[in-house]
mmCIF file of C-alpha atoms and ligand atoms in Angstrom:
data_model
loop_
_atom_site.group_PDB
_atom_site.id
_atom_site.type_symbol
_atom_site.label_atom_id
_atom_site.label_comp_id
_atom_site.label_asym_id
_atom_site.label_seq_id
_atom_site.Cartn_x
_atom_site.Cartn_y
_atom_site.Cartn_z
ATOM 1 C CA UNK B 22 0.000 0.000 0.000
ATOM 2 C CA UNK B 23 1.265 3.211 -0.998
ATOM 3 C CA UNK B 24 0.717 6.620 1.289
ATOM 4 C CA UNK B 25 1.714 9.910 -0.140
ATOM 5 C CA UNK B 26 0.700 12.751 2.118
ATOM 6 C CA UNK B 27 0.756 16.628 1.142
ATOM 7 C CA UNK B 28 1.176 18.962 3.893
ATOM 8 C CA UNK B 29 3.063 22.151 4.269
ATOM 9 C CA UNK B 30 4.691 20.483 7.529
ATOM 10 C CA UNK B 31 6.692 17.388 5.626
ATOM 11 C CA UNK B 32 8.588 17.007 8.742
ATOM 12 C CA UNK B 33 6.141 16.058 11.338
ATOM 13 C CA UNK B 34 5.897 12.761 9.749
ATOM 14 C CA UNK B 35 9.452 12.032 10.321
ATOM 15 C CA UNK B 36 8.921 10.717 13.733
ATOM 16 C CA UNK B 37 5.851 9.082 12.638
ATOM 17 C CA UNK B 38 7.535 6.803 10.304
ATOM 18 C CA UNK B 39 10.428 5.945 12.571
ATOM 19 C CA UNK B 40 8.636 4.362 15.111
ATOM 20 C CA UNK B 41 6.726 1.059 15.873
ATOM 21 C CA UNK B 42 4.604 -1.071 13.965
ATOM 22 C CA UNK B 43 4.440 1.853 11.004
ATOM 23 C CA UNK B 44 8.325 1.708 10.838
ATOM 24 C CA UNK B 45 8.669 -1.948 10.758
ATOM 25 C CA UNK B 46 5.873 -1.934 7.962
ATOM 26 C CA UNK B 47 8.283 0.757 5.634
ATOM 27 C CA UNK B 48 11.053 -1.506 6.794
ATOM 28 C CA UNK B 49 9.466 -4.981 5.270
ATOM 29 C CA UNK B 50 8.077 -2.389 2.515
ATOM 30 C CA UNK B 51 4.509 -3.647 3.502
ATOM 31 C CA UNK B 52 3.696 0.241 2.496
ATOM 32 C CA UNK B 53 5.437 2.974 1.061
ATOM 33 C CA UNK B 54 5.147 6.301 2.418
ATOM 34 C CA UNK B 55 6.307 9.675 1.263
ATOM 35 C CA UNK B 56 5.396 13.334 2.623
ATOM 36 C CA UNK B 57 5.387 16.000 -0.278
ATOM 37 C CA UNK B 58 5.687 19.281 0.528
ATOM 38 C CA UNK B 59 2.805 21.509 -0.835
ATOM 39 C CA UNK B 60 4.817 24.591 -0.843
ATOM 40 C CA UNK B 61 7.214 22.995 -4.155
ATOM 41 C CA UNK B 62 3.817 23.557 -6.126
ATOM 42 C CA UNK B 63 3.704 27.184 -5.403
ATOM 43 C CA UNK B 64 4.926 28.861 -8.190
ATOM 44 C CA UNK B 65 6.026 32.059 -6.513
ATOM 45 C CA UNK B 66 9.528 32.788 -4.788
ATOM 46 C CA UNK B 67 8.061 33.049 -1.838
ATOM 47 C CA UNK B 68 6.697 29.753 -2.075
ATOM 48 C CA UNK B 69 2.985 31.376 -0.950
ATOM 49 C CA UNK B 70 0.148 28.248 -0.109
ATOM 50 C CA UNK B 71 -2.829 30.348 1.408
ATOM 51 C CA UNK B 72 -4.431 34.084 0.884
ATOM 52 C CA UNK B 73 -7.349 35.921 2.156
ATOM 53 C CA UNK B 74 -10.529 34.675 2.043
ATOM 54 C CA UNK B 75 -13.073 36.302 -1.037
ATOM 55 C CA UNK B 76 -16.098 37.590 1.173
ATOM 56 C CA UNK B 77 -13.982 38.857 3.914
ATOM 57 C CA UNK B 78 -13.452 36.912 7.086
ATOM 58 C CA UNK B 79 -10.595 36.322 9.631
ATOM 59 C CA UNK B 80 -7.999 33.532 8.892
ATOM 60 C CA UNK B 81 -6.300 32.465 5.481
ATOM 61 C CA UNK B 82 -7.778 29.582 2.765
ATOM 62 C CA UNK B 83 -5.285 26.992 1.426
ATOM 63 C CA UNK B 84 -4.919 28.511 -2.282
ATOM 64 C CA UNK B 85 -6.049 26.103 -5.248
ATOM 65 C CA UNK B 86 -3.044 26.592 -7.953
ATOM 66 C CA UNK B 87 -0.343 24.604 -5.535
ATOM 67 C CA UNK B 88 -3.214 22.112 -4.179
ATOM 68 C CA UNK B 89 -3.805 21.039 -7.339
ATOM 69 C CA UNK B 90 -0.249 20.735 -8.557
ATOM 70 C CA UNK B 91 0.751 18.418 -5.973
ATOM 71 C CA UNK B 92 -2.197 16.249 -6.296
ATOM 72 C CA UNK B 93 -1.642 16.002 -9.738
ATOM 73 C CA UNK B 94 1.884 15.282 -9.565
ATOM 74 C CA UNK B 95 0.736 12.035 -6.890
ATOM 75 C CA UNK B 96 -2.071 10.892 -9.295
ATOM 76 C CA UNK B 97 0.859 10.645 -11.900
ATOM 77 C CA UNK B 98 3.217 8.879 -9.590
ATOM 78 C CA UNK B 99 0.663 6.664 -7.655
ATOM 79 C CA UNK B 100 -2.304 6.314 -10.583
ATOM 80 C CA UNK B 101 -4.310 3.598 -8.782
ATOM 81 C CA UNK B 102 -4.367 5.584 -5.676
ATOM 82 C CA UNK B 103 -7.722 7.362 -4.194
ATOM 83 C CA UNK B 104 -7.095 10.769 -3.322
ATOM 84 C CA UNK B 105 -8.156 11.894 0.227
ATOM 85 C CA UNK B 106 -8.773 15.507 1.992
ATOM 86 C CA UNK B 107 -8.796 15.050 5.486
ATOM 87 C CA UNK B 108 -11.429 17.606 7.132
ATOM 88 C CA UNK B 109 -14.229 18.157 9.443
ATOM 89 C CA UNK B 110 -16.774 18.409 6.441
ATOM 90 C CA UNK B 111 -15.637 14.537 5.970
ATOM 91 C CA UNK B 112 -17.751 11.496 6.246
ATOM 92 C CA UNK B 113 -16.308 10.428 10.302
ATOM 93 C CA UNK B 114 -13.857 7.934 9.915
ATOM 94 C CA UNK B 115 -14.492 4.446 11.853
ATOM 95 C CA UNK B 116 -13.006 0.691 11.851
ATOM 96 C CA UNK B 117 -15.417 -0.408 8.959
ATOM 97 C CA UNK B 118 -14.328 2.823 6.452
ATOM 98 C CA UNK B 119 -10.383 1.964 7.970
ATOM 99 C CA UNK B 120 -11.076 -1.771 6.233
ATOM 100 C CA UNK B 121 -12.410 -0.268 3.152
ATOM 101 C CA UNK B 122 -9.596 2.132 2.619
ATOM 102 C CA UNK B 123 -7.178 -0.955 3.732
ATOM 103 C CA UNK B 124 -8.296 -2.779 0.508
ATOM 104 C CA UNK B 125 -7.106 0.027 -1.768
ATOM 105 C CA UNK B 126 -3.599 0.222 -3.477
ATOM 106 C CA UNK B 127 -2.853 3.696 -2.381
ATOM 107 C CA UNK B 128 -3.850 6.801 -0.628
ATOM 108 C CA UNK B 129 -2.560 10.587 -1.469
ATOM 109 C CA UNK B 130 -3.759 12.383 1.633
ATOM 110 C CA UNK B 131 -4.498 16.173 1.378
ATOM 111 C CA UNK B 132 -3.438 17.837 4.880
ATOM 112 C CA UNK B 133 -5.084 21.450 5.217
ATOM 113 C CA UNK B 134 -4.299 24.062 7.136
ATOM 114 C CA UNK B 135 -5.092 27.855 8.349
ATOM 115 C CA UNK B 136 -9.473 27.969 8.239
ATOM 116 C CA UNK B 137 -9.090 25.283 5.118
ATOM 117 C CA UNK B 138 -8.877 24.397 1.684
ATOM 118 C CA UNK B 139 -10.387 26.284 -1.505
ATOM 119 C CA UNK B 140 -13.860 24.615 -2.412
ATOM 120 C CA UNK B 141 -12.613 23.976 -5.864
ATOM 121 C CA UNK B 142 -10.214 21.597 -4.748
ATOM 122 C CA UNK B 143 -12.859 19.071 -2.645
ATOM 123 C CA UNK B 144 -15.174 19.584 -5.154
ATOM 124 C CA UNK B 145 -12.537 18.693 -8.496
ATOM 125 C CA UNK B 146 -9.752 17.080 -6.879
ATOM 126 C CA UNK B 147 -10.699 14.280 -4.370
ATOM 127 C CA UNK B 148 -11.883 11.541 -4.241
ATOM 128 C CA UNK B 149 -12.956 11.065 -0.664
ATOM 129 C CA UNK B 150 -13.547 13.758 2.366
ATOM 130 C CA UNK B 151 -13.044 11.894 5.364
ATOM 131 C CA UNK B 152 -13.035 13.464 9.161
ATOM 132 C CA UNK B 153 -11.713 11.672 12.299
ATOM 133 C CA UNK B 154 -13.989 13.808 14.556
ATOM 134 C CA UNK B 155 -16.290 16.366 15.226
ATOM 135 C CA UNK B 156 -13.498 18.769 16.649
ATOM 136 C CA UNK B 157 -11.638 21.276 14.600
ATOM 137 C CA UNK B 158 -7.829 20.970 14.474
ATOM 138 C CA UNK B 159 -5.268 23.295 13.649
ATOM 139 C CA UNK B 160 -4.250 21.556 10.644
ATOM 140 C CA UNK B 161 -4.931 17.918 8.856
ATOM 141 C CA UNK B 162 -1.741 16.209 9.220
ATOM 142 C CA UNK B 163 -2.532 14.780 12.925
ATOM 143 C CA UNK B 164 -6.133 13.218 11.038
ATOM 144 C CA UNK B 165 -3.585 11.610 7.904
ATOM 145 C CA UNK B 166 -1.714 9.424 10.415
ATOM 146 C CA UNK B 167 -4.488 8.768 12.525
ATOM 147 C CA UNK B 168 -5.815 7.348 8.989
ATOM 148 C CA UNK B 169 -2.112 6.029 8.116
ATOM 149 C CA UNK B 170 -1.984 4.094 11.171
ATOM 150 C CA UNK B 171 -5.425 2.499 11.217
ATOM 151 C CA UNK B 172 -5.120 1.461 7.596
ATOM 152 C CA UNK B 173 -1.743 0.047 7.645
ATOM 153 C CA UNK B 174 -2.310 -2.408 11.006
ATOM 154 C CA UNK B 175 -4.702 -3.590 8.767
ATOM 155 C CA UNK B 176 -2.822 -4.519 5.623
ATOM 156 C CA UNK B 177 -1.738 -8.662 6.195
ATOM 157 C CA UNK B 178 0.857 -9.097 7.831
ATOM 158 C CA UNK B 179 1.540 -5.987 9.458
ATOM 159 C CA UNK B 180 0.151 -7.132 12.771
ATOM 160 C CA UNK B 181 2.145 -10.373 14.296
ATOM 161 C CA UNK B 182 -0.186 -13.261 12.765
ATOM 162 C CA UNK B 183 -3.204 -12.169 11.118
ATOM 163 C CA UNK B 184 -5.407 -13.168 13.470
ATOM 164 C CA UNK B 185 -4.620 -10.103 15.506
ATOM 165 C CA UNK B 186 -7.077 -7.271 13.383
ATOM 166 C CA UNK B 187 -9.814 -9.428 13.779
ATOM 167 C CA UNK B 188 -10.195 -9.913 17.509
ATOM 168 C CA UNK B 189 -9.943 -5.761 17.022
ATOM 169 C CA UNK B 190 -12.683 -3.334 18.782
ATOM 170 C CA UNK B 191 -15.251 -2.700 16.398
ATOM 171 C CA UNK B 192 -14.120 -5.537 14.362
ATOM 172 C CA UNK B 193 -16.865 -7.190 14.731
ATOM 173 C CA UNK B 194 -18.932 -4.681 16.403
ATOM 174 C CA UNK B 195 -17.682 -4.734 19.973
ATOM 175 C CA UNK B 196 -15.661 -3.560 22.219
ATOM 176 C CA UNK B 197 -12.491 -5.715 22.714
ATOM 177 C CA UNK B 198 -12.186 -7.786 25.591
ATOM 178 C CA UNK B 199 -10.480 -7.226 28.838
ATOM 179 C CA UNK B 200 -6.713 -8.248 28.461
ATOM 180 C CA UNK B 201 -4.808 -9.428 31.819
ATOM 181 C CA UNK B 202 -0.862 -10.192 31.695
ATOM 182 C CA UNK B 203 1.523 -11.401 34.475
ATOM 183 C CA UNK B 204 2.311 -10.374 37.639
ATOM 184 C CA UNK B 205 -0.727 -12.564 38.277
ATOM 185 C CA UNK B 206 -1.571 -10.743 41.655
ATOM 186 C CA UNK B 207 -1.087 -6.679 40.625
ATOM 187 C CA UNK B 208 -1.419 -5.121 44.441
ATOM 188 C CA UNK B 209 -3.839 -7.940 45.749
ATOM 189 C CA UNK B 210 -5.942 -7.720 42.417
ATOM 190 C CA UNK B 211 -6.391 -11.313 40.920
ATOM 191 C CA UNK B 212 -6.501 -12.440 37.330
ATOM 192 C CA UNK B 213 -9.887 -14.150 36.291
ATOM 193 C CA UNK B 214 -9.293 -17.782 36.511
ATOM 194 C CA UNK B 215 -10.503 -19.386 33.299
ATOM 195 C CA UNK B 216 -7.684 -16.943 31.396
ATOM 196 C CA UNK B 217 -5.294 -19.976 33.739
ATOM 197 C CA UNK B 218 -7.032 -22.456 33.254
ATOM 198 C CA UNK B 219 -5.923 -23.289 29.656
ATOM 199 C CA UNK B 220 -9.338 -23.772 28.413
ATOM 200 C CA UNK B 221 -9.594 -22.875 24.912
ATOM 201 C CA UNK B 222 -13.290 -22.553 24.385
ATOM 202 C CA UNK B 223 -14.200 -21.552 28.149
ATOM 203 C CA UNK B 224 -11.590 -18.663 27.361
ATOM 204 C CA UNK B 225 -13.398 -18.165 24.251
ATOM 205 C CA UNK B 226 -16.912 -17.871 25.911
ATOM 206 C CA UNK B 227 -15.496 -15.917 28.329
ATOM 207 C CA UNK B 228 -14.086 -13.304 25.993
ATOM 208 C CA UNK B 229 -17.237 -12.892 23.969
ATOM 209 C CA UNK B 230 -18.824 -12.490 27.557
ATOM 210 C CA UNK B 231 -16.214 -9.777 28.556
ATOM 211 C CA UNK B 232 -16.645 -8.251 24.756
ATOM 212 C CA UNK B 233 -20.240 -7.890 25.376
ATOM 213 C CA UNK B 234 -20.444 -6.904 28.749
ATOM 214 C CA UNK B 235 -17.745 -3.641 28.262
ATOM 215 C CA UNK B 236 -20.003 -2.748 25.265
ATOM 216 C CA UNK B 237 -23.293 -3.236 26.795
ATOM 217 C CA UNK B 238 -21.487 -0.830 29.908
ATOM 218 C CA UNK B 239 -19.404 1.747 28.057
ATOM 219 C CA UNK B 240 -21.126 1.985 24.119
ATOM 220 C CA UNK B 241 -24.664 0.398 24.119
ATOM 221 C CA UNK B 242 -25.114 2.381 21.398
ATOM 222 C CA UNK B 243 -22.524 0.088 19.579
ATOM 223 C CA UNK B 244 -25.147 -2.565 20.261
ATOM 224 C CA UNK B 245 -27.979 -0.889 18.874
ATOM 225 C CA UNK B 246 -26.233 -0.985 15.381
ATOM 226 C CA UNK B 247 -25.080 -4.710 15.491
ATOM 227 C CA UNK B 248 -26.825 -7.919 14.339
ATOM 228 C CA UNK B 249 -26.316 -10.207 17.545
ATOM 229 C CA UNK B 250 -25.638 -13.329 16.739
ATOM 230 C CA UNK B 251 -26.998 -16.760 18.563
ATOM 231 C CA UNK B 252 -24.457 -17.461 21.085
ATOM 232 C CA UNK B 253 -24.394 -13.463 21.838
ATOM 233 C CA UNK B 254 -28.100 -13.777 21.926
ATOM 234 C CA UNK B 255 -27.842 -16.372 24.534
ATOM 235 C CA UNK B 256 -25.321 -14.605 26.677
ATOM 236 C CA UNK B 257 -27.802 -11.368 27.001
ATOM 237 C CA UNK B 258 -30.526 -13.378 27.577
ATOM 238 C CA UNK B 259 -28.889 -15.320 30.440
ATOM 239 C CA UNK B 260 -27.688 -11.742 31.967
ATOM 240 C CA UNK B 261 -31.191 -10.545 31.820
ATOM 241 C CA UNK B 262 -32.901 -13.826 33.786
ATOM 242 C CA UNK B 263 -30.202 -13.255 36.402
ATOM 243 C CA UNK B 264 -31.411 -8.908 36.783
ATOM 244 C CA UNK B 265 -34.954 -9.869 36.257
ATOM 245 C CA UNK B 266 -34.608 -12.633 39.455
ATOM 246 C CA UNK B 267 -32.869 -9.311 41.016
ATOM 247 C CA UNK B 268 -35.680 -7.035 41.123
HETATM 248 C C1 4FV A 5 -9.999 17.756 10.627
HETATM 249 C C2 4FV A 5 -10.864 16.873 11.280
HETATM 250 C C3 4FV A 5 -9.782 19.162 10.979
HETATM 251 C C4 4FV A 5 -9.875 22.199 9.759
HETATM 252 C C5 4FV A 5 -9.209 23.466 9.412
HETATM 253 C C6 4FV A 5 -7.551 21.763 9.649
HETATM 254 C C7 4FV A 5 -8.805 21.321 10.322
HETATM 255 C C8 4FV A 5 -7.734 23.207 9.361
HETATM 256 N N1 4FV A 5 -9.409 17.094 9.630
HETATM 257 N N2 4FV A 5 -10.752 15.666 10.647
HETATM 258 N N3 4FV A 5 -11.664 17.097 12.345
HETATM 259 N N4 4FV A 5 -9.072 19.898 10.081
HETATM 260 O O1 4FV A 5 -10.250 19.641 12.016
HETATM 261 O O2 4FV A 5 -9.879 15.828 9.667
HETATM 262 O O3 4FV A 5 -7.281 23.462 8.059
#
């Protein structure tokens, strides 16, 4: 999988690449990643990427003319790739879109900055707007490797054994389990027993249990949205006898 990210601020992906599961993925060259720098496409001396808004207004608008250049130039150099700008006006980014955009060949990710880009540009040059959030940040590079790292742990291979993405949150539409590791008593605080006992499926069960039960407490709204399935069904229903006999 190919990333190409345009951003005035190149740089702040240097530590981003060097570090963890995204550096090991450049290192097997699971993905390719490159940071262009917006400001090459500017064709004045002063390199100038944003001007005043038309209609008045405080703040500065990403100018078209070097926008355009640079996504042109990554269309050229990565022609199977979907082009995305990364703003608030952006469907909200979640595990299911991260799977999607996993499946692609590439991604040239458009990083604005000051109050935005110039309409022109989401309207004529992208493919996809995509938002991690409704908050406003001071620029779109921070939402490209949020995207960048929940894409590539994704691509095979890139987690240890590629089981791992899909025992995810969300994978399959709930929260993740509980995970315990050793010292087996933290401060007088056990570990729950069937995670010792070796018992495959009773661990099993008792994930799906855990999975269910941190959903049902922290996101119900997660549950709303999914399609239980039988044994899920079952689990609910035996949680509810036990209240019910409660009250
Ligand atoms: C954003 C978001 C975001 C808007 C103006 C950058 C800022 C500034 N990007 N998800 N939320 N972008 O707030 O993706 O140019």
């Amino acid at each position: 999988m190919k990333f190409v990210v345009l951003t005035i601020f190149p740089e702040m992906f240097d530590p981003f690449w060097a570090h963890g599961i995204i550096r090991k993925a450049i290192e097997d060259q699971r993905i390719l990643t490159s940071a262009v720098n917006i400001r090459d496409y500017a064709a004045d001396r002063h390199q100038v990427t944003d001007d005043r808004p038309y209609g008045g207004g405080s703040g500065m608008v990403m100018k078209p003319e070097p926008l355009a250049g640079a996504i042109r130039d990554a269309v050229q150099r990565a022609p199977q790739a979907k082009t995305v700008l990364l703003s608030p006006q952006g469907r909200v980014f979640n595990q299911a879109m991260a799977q999607e955009l996993a499946a692609l060949e590439g991604l040239i990710l458009v990083c604005g900055r000051y109050e935005g880009v110039d309409e022109r540009i989401a309207d004529d040059l992208v493919d996809y707007e995509i938002s991690i959030g409704d908050f406003v940040l001071t620029g779109g590079e921070l939402a490209a490797m949020i995207l960048v790292d929940a894409v590539t742990r994704l691509i095979p291979g890139v987690l240890g054994g590629d089981k791992a993405a899909e025992t995810d949150s969300f994978a399959d539409g709930l929260l993740e389990h509980a995970h315990y590791t050793r010292p087996r008593d933290f401060e007088g605080r056990g570990v729950p027993e069937v995670l010792l006992s070796g018992h495959h499926r009773e661990i099993e069960n008792w994930r799906l249990e855990s999975s269910l039960m941190r959903t049902l407490l922290k996101r119900s709204d997660l549950l709303d949205k999914k399609a239980l399935n039988r044994q899920e069904v079952e689990i609910l229903n035996k949680w509810y006898r036990v209240i019910k006999n409660l009250i």
